[in-house]
Each structure stands twice: as structure tokens, then as C-alpha cells.
Coordinates of C-alpha atoms and ligand atoms in Angstrom, one line a residue:
M1 CA -17.5 20.3 8.9
K2 CA -16.9 16.5 8.7
R3 CA -14.3 15.0 10.9
A4 CA -12.2 12.2 9.7
L5 CA -9.7 10.0 11.7
I6 CA -6.9 8.3 9.7
T7 CA -4.9 5.6 11.4
G8 CA -1.4 5.2 9.9
V9 CA -1.5 8.7 8.7
T10 CA 2.3 8.9 8.3
G11 CA 2.2 6.0 5.7
Q12 CA 1.8 6.3 2.0
D13 CA -2.0 5.8 1.9
G14 CA -2.5 7.8 5.1
A15 CA -0.7 10.8 3.7
Y16 CA -2.6 10.9 0.4
M17 CA -5.9 10.2 2.2
A18 CA -5.2 13.2 4.5
R19 CA -4.5 15.4 1.4
L20 CA -7.7 14.2 -0.3
L21 CA -9.9 14.7 2.8
L22 CA -8.3 18.2 3.5
G23 CA -9.0 19.2 0.0
K24 CA -12.7 18.3 0.5
G25 CA -12.9 20.5 3.6
Y26 CA -12.7 17.8 6.4
K27 CA -11.1 18.3 9.8
V28 CA -8.5 15.6 9.7
F29 CA -7.2 13.7 12.7
G30 CA -4.2 11.5 12.3
G31 CA -3.4 8.6 14.6
R32 CA 0.3 7.8 14.5
R33 CA 2.7 5.6 16.5
R34 CA 4.9 7.7 18.7
S35 CA 8.0 6.1 17.1
S36 CA 6.7 6.9 13.6
S37 CA 7.3 10.6 13.9
A38 CA 10.3 10.1 12.0
N39 CA 8.2 9.1 9.1
G40 CA 6.6 12.6 8.9
W41 CA 8.5 13.2 5.7
R42 CA 5.6 12.2 3.6
L43 CA 3.2 14.8 5.2
R44 CA 6.0 17.4 4.8
E45 CA 6.5 16.5 1.2
L46 CA 2.8 17.0 0.6
Q47 CA 3.0 20.2 2.7
I48 CA 0.0 19.3 4.9
E49 CA 1.7 18.4 8.2
D50 CA 0.4 21.5 10.0
E51 CA -3.2 20.9 8.9
I52 CA -3.6 17.7 10.6
Y53 CA -4.6 17.2 14.2
M54 CA -1.9 14.5 15.2
I55 CA -2.8 12.1 18.1
D56 CA -0.2 9.5 19.2
F57 CA -1.6 6.1 19.9
D58 CA -0.9 2.4 19.7
I59 CA -2.9 0.2 17.4
T60 CA -2.0 -2.9 19.5
D61 CA -3.5 -1.3 22.6
P62 CA -7.4 -1.5 22.8
D63 CA -7.6 1.3 25.4
S64 CA -5.3 3.6 23.4
C65 CA -7.6 3.0 20.3
K66 CA -10.7 3.9 22.3
R67 CA -9.1 7.0 23.5
L68 CA -8.1 8.0 20.0
V69 CA -11.7 7.7 18.7
E70 CA -13.0 9.5 21.8
Q71 CA -10.6 12.4 21.2
A72 CA -11.2 12.7 17.4
Q73 CA -15.0 12.1 17.5
P74 CA -14.9 11.3 13.7
N75 CA -17.7 10.9 11.2
E76 CA -15.5 8.7 9.2
I77 CA -12.5 6.4 10.2
Y78 CA -9.9 5.1 7.8
N79 CA -8.1 2.3 9.2
L80 CA -4.9 2.4 7.3
A81 CA -2.4 1.5 10.2
A82 CA -0.6 -1.9 9.8
Q83 CA 2.6 -3.7 9.7
S84 CA 2.3 -3.6 5.9
F85 CA 5.5 -5.2 4.6
V86 CA 4.9 -8.8 3.7
G87 CA 8.6 -9.7 3.8
A88 CA 8.9 -8.6 7.4
S89 CA 5.8 -10.5 8.5
F90 CA 7.9 -13.7 8.3
T91 CA 10.4 -12.3 10.7
Q92 CA 7.9 -10.5 12.9
P93 CA 4.8 -12.8 12.8
Y94 CA 3.5 -11.8 16.3
Y95 CA 3.8 -8.1 15.9
T96 CA 2.2 -8.3 12.4
T97 CA -0.7 -10.3 13.7
Q98 CA -1.2 -7.8 16.6
A99 CA -0.9 -4.7 14.5
T100 CA -2.5 -5.7 11.2
G101 CA -5.1 -8.3 12.5
L102 CA -6.0 -7.5 16.1
G103 CA -5.4 -3.8 15.5
A104 CA -8.3 -3.7 13.2
L105 CA -10.4 -5.4 15.8
N106 CA -9.3 -2.8 18.4
M107 CA -10.4 0.0 16.1
L108 CA -13.7 -1.6 15.3
E109 CA -14.4 -2.0 19.0
A110 CA -13.5 1.6 19.6
A111 CA -15.9 2.7 16.8
R112 CA -18.8 0.3 17.8
N113 CA -20.7 2.7 19.9
T114 CA -20.2 5.6 17.6
R115 CA -22.0 6.4 14.3
A116 CA -18.7 6.7 12.4
R117 CA -18.4 5.1 9.0
F118 CA -15.5 2.8 8.8
Y119 CA -13.0 2.0 6.0
Q120 CA -10.8 -1.2 6.6
A121 CA -7.7 -1.5 4.5
S122 CA -7.9 -5.2 3.1
S123 CA -5.3 -6.6 0.8
S124 CA -5.0 -8.6 -2.5
E125 CA -2.5 -10.6 -0.5
M126 CA -5.4 -12.3 1.1
F127 CA -5.9 -14.2 -2.2
G128 CA -2.4 -15.5 -2.0
G129 CA -2.0 -18.4 -4.4
S130 CA -5.5 -18.4 -5.6
E131 CA -5.3 -21.5 -7.6
H132 CA -8.8 -21.3 -9.1
D133 CA -9.2 -17.7 -10.3
T134 CA -6.5 -16.2 -12.6
V135 CA -8.3 -12.8 -12.1
Q136 CA -9.3 -12.0 -8.5
T137 CA -12.7 -10.5 -7.6
E138 CA -14.7 -10.0 -4.4
L139 CA -15.8 -13.5 -4.8
T140 CA -12.5 -15.2 -5.0
R141 CA -11.5 -17.5 -2.2
F142 CA -8.8 -16.4 0.2
N143 CA -5.7 -18.5 0.3
P144 CA -3.3 -16.3 2.4
K145 CA 0.5 -17.3 2.0
S146 CA 2.1 -15.1 4.7
P147 CA 1.6 -14.0 8.4
Y148 CA 0.7 -10.6 6.9
A149 CA -1.9 -12.0 4.6
T150 CA -3.4 -14.2 7.5
A151 CA -3.7 -11.1 9.7
K152 CA -5.5 -9.2 6.8
V153 CA -7.9 -12.0 6.4
F154 CA -8.8 -11.9 10.1
A155 CA -9.1 -8.1 9.9
H156 CA -11.3 -8.4 6.8
S157 CA -13.5 -11.1 8.3
I158 CA -14.1 -9.4 11.6
A159 CA -15.0 -6.2 9.9
K160 CA -17.7 -8.0 7.9
I161 CA -18.9 -9.7 11.1
Y162 CA -19.1 -6.2 12.8
R163 CA -21.0 -4.9 9.8
E164 CA -23.5 -7.6 9.8
A165 CA -23.9 -8.1 13.6
Y166 CA -24.0 -4.4 14.6
G167 CA -25.3 -2.7 11.5
M168 CA -22.1 -0.6 11.2
H169 CA -21.2 1.2 7.9
I170 CA -18.0 -0.7 7.3
S171 CA -16.4 -1.2 3.9
C172 CA -13.2 -3.0 3.1
G173 CA -11.1 -2.1 0.0
I174 CA -9.3 -5.2 -1.3
C175 CA -6.4 -3.1 -2.6
F176 CA -3.9 -4.6 -5.0
N177 CA -0.4 -3.0 -5.0
H178 CA -0.4 0.7 -5.2
E179 CA 2.7 2.8 -5.6
S180 CA 3.9 6.4 -5.6
P181 CA 6.9 8.6 -4.8
L182 CA 5.8 8.2 -1.2
R183 CA 6.3 4.5 -1.1
G184 CA 8.5 3.1 1.6
R185 CA 12.0 1.9 0.3
E186 CA 11.4 -1.6 1.4
F187 CA 8.8 -2.2 -1.2
V188 CA 10.1 -3.3 -4.6
T189 CA 9.0 -0.5 -6.8
R190 CA 10.5 2.3 -4.6
K191 CA 13.6 0.1 -3.9
I192 CA 14.1 0.0 -7.6
T193 CA 13.6 3.7 -8.3
H194 CA 15.7 4.9 -5.4
G195 CA 18.2 2.3 -6.1
L196 CA 18.5 3.5 -9.7
A197 CA 18.9 7.1 -8.7
L198 CA 21.7 6.2 -6.2
L199 CA 23.4 4.1 -8.9
A200 CA 23.2 6.6 -11.7
A201 CA 24.8 9.2 -9.3
G202 CA 27.6 6.8 -8.6
K203 CA 26.5 6.5 -4.8
S204 CA 25.8 2.9 -4.7
G205 CA 26.3 -0.4 -6.4
P206 CA 23.8 -2.6 -8.3
I207 CA 20.4 -3.1 -6.8
K208 CA 19.8 -6.6 -5.3
L209 CA 16.5 -8.1 -5.8
G210 CA 14.5 -11.2 -5.0
N211 CA 12.0 -12.9 -7.5
L212 CA 12.0 -11.0 -10.8
D213 CA 9.2 -13.2 -12.1
A214 CA 6.6 -12.2 -9.5
R215 CA 3.7 -10.3 -11.2
R216 CA 1.6 -7.7 -9.5
D217 CA -1.3 -5.5 -10.5
W218 CA 0.4 -2.2 -9.7
G219 CA -1.5 1.1 -9.5
Y220 CA -1.1 4.6 -8.4
A221 CA -1.7 5.2 -4.7
P222 CA -3.7 8.6 -5.0
D223 CA -6.2 6.8 -7.4
F224 CA -6.7 4.2 -4.7
V225 CA -7.4 6.6 -1.9
E226 CA -10.2 8.2 -3.9
G227 CA -11.8 4.6 -4.2
M228 CA -11.5 4.2 -0.4
W229 CA -13.3 7.5 0.1
R230 CA -16.1 6.6 -2.4
M231 CA -16.8 3.3 -0.5
V232 CA -17.3 5.4 2.8
Q233 CA -19.7 7.8 0.9
A234 CA -21.8 5.0 -0.6
D235 CA -25.3 4.6 0.9
R236 CA -24.7 0.8 1.4
P237 CA -21.4 -0.4 2.8
D238 CA -19.7 -3.3 1.0
D239 CA -16.2 -4.8 0.0
Y240 CA -14.6 -3.7 -3.2
V241 CA -11.5 -4.7 -5.2
L242 CA -9.4 -1.8 -6.3
C243 CA -6.8 -2.7 -8.9
T244 CA -5.7 -1.8 -12.6
E245 CA -6.3 -5.2 -14.2
N246 CA -2.6 -5.3 -15.5
A247 CA 0.0 -7.4 -13.9
P248 CA 3.6 -6.9 -15.2
S249 CA 6.6 -8.7 -13.7
V250 CA 9.2 -7.2 -11.4
R251 CA 11.6 -7.7 -14.3
E252 CA 9.4 -5.5 -16.6
F253 CA 9.0 -2.9 -14.0
L254 CA 12.7 -2.8 -13.5
T255 CA 13.4 -2.5 -17.2
H256 CA 10.9 0.1 -17.6
A257 CA 12.3 2.2 -14.6
A258 CA 15.9 1.6 -15.5
E259 CA 15.3 3.0 -19.2
Y260 CA 15.0 6.5 -17.6
H261 CA 18.6 6.2 -16.5
F262 CA 20.4 3.8 -18.7
E263 CA 20.7 2.7 -22.4
G264 CA 21.1 -0.6 -24.1
L265 CA 19.8 -2.8 -21.2
R266 CA 20.0 -6.5 -21.3
F267 CA 19.5 -9.4 -18.9
E268 CA 22.0 -12.2 -18.6
G269 CA 22.1 -15.5 -16.6
E270 CA 19.3 -17.3 -15.0
G271 CA 17.6 -17.7 -11.6
V272 CA 19.9 -16.5 -8.8
H273 CA 22.5 -15.6 -11.4
E274 CA 20.4 -13.3 -13.4
C275 CA 21.8 -9.7 -13.8
L276 CA 20.7 -6.6 -15.8
F277 CA 23.5 -4.8 -17.6
N278 CA 23.6 -1.5 -19.7
H279 CA 25.4 -1.0 -22.9
D280 CA 28.8 -0.5 -21.4
D281 CA 28.4 -3.7 -19.2
K282 CA 27.6 -1.7 -16.0
R283 CA 25.8 -3.9 -13.5
I284 CA 22.4 -2.2 -12.9
A285 CA 20.7 -5.0 -10.8
E286 CA 21.2 -8.6 -9.7
V287 CA 19.3 -11.4 -8.1
D288 CA 20.1 -12.0 -4.4
P289 CA 18.4 -15.0 -2.8
Q290 CA 18.2 -13.2 0.6
F291 CA 15.2 -11.2 -0.9
Y292 CA 13.3 -14.3 -1.9
R293 CA 10.2 -14.9 0.3
P294 CA 9.8 -18.2 2.1
N295 CA 6.4 -18.5 0.5
E296 CA 6.1 -16.4 -2.6
V297 CA 2.8 -15.4 -4.2
S298 CA 3.7 -15.5 -8.0
T299 CA 0.9 -13.5 -9.6
L300 CA -1.9 -11.4 -8.5
Q301 CA -4.2 -9.7 -10.9
G302 CA -7.6 -8.3 -10.1
S303 CA -10.9 -6.9 -11.6
Y304 CA -12.3 -3.7 -10.5
A305 CA -15.7 -4.2 -12.3
L306 CA -17.8 -3.9 -9.1
A307 CA -16.2 -0.7 -8.0
E308 CA -16.6 0.7 -11.4
R309 CA -20.3 -0.3 -11.6
R310 CA -21.3 0.8 -8.1
L311 CA -18.8 3.6 -7.2
G312 CA -18.0 4.9 -10.7
W313 CA -14.3 4.2 -9.8
R314 CA -11.5 3.3 -12.2
P315 CA -7.7 3.8 -11.9
E316 CA -7.1 7.1 -13.7
T317 CA -3.3 7.3 -13.8
H318 CA -1.4 5.3 -16.4
M319 CA 1.7 3.3 -15.2
Q320 CA 4.1 5.1 -17.4
T321 CA 3.0 8.3 -15.7
W322 CA 3.4 7.2 -12.1
V323 CA 6.6 5.2 -12.8
E324 CA 8.0 8.5 -14.2
L325 CA 6.9 10.4 -11.1
M326 CA 8.7 8.0 -8.9
V327 CA 11.9 8.1 -11.1
V328 CA 11.9 11.9 -11.1
A329 CA 11.2 12.2 -7.5
D330 CA 14.0 9.8 -6.4
R331 CA 16.4 11.5 -8.8
L332 CA 15.6 14.9 -7.2
R333 CA 16.1 13.4 -3.6
V334 CA 19.4 12.0 -4.4
E335 CA 20.6 15.3 -6.1
R336 CA 19.6 17.2 -3.0
G337 CA 20.9 14.7 -0.5
I338 CA 17.4 14.1 0.9
D339 CA 17.3 10.6 2.6
N340 CA 13.5 9.8 2.6
Ligands
LIG401 P1 3.9 -6.9 -1.8 O1 4.8 -5.7 -2.1 O2 4.5 -7.9 -1.0 O3 3.2 -7.3 -3.0 O4 2.8 -6.1 -0.9 P2 6.5 -5.7 -2.4 O5 6.7 -4.5 -3.1 O6 7.2 -5.8 -1.2 O7 6.7 -7.0 -3.4 C1 6.0 -7.1 -4.6 C2 6.7 -8.3 -5.3 O8 8.1 -8.1 -5.7 C3 8.8 -9.2 -5.3 N1 10.2 -8.9 -5.0 C4 10.7 -8.0 -4.0 N2 10.0 -7.3 -3.1 C5 10.8 -6.6 -2.2 N3 10.0 -5.8 -1.2 N4 12.1 -6.5 -2.3 C6 12.8 -7.1 -3.3 O9 14.0 -7.0 -3.4 C7 12.0 -8.0 -4.2 N5 12.4 -8.6 -5.2 C8 11.3 -9.2 -5.7 C9 8.2 -9.7 -4.1 O10 8.6 -11.1 -3.7 C10 6.7 -9.6 -4.4 O11 6.3 -10.7 -5.2 C11 2.4 -4.8 -1.1 C12 2.2 -4.1 0.3 O12 1.8 -2.8 0.2 C13 1.1 -4.8 1.1 O13 1.0 -4.0 2.4 C14 -0.2 -4.8 0.3 O14 -1.2 -5.3 1.0 C15 0.1 -5.4 -1.0 O15 1.2 -4.8 -1.8 C16 -1.2 -5.4 -1.8

């Protein structure tokens, strides 16, 4: 029986990765922050909480990471733990650097004298404002625009160095945005689907959002964890972009999700005065400058050609399908008074 260790197991990707690996017969160990036990809702929703061997650890503490690996004795390590919210990285730059950047080094060091294969969660945010390439690939130059992206560039670079210097089987997935009903509510897609469900039930006012012009290459998280797993199974470790090659704007996502709840949608106003109304002039969403980022990345769109060629991976789930899954899940949670 193969043993896998997932750091950040209580997060969106950690939960889906755990489900995937359990389905393949792995013994799954989950590393989680002691304080993140409140985030166990994702594993509960997937009904896999009792099947995972949980180990409390602290990704910012090298000794704790060593002990985690010693306890789990894994064949494969998926390092998915991070401070993953770009917006918060501006207010918590030190913690973000420690958890997202140095945390990866801590896990690599802990794995160095084992034979475990290693997956590192890299991010499309590393490309930042990539002025040269309108479509980003594994060869696009990094140009990070946030403390989060800088920490991910460090983690990505040190992972590559460990692969080359120590011959370790380490692969980095440069993942573009990937969403699902298990997304945290601070991220814009879930903020929208959750906010719409509350508004439609008369339990809150309009959704307040930042930059509606931002474009992201949004995919479906369960498709992405499949890609991560394939990287680890490949004979040769390497770095791969995972994305969908489509990049709608936040405004388009908002409209699409809102259509499930409201009719006759129209935008009025411009910039910070922009608002979304429905047919009877109910305010659905409005721009609030507090949600603008100090240094916004306007558009990110990738190409998954390499992953498709070498790993046979492509995003399987159409956006319409997963947006509907998110809308329906949030409607049900609000109806049942579930505050996840
Ligand atoms: P992102 O995801 O920063 O791309 O990082 P997020 O959903 O937070 O933002 C996407 C885009 O939407 C714009 N936006 C808003 N974002 C939030 N959170 N809240 C708002 O109110 C709002 N209004 C507009 C943002 O400015 C941005 O342009 C995600 C994370 O999962 C990272 O960990 C991961 O590495 C990348 O995706 C790939």
C-alpha cells in the first residue's frame, strides 16, 4: 500500500487530493496546522475525515516538518500548505514568506534523505505582470507582483535546485486559479457564489468586490489534483503548467453566477461606481475600493500543452458545470444554515 503525505490537507486542494489518493488505495497522512482543525469542514463534506491519519505540524518550523515526514514515512509528498490568499499577503508579508516560501524549503529538507517523490504547489501568480507573453507557459519569465507570488517563486526555485542538486523526484505544478464548492470564501469566485446565495435568501446586502476587469484562467480543482498526481507518477520529474486556456473577467464570472439567481441583469456606472442590478433594480453587487489590491495582476492565461503532451492531462470539467456546482452548493448551505 502506497503512503502519501499531504500538507495543507484541510484546504481545498488538500481535501480533493486526499479523496483522489484514497480512491486509488493509498494510505493518506494529512499534515495540518493545529489551528486549522476548524477547517475540517471540507473533509467532512467529502466524507473522508475518518480515513485520513491526521498529524498536527507547523510548516514554518523545520523540526516539526522533519517529525511529520518521519511519522508518515511517505512514498509521495504533496506540499499544498501555504498562506494562499494573495490579498492577505500584503498585510502579512512575513508570515506569507515563512509559510509559503520557507515552508517549502522546510518540507524539502525533511524529504531530502528519504526516497519520497515530491510535489510542490507553484502558482501562476509567479508570472505576475508578464509583459512579454500573453499566454504563459513553463518558459515564461517570472515577474511576481505580491509577497505571495515572491514566496512562491522562492519555493519553486529551491524545489528545482533540490531536484538538480540531490537528484530528487520533485515536480512543480504551476497551477492557474482552480475553484470548487470547497473554495475558501475569501477568494473571489466563492465570495460571489456564497454572497449571491445569501442575497437571494434575503440574508445580506449586495456583494462588494474589487477589480471587476481582472481576468483569470479559472479551472475546476478536482481536475487539477489529477494533474498533480500524474506529475508525481511520471518517470521523470519536471514542472508543468495546469490551466484551461480561457480567461474570463471577474465581471463575466459574476454575471454568469448571478444568472442562476436573478433576471434582467445590467451593469451601471464606471470604475468605483460600477454596480450590478437586476430587473427590478435590486443591487446585486458593487465595486468597493477596499478590495482592490495594491499591485494588481490584470490578466493571467496559460497553456497546458506540455502537460497534455507528456502527462495526457487536460481540464475535463467545463466552466459552466463547476460554476453551477458552486452555485447549488452555496444555495443548499444557506438554506440549511451551514456556515462553511
Ligand atoms: P488569486 O485569487 O489572487 O488569483 O489567487 P482571488 O480569487 O483572490 O482573486 C482573483 C482575481 O479577482 C480579483 N478580485 C477579487 N478578489 C478577491 N479575493 N476578492 C474580491 O472582492 C475581488 N474583486 C476582484 C482579484 O483582484 C484577482 O485579480 C488564487 C489563489 O488560489 C492563489 O493561492 C493561487 O496561487 C492563484 O489563484 C493561482
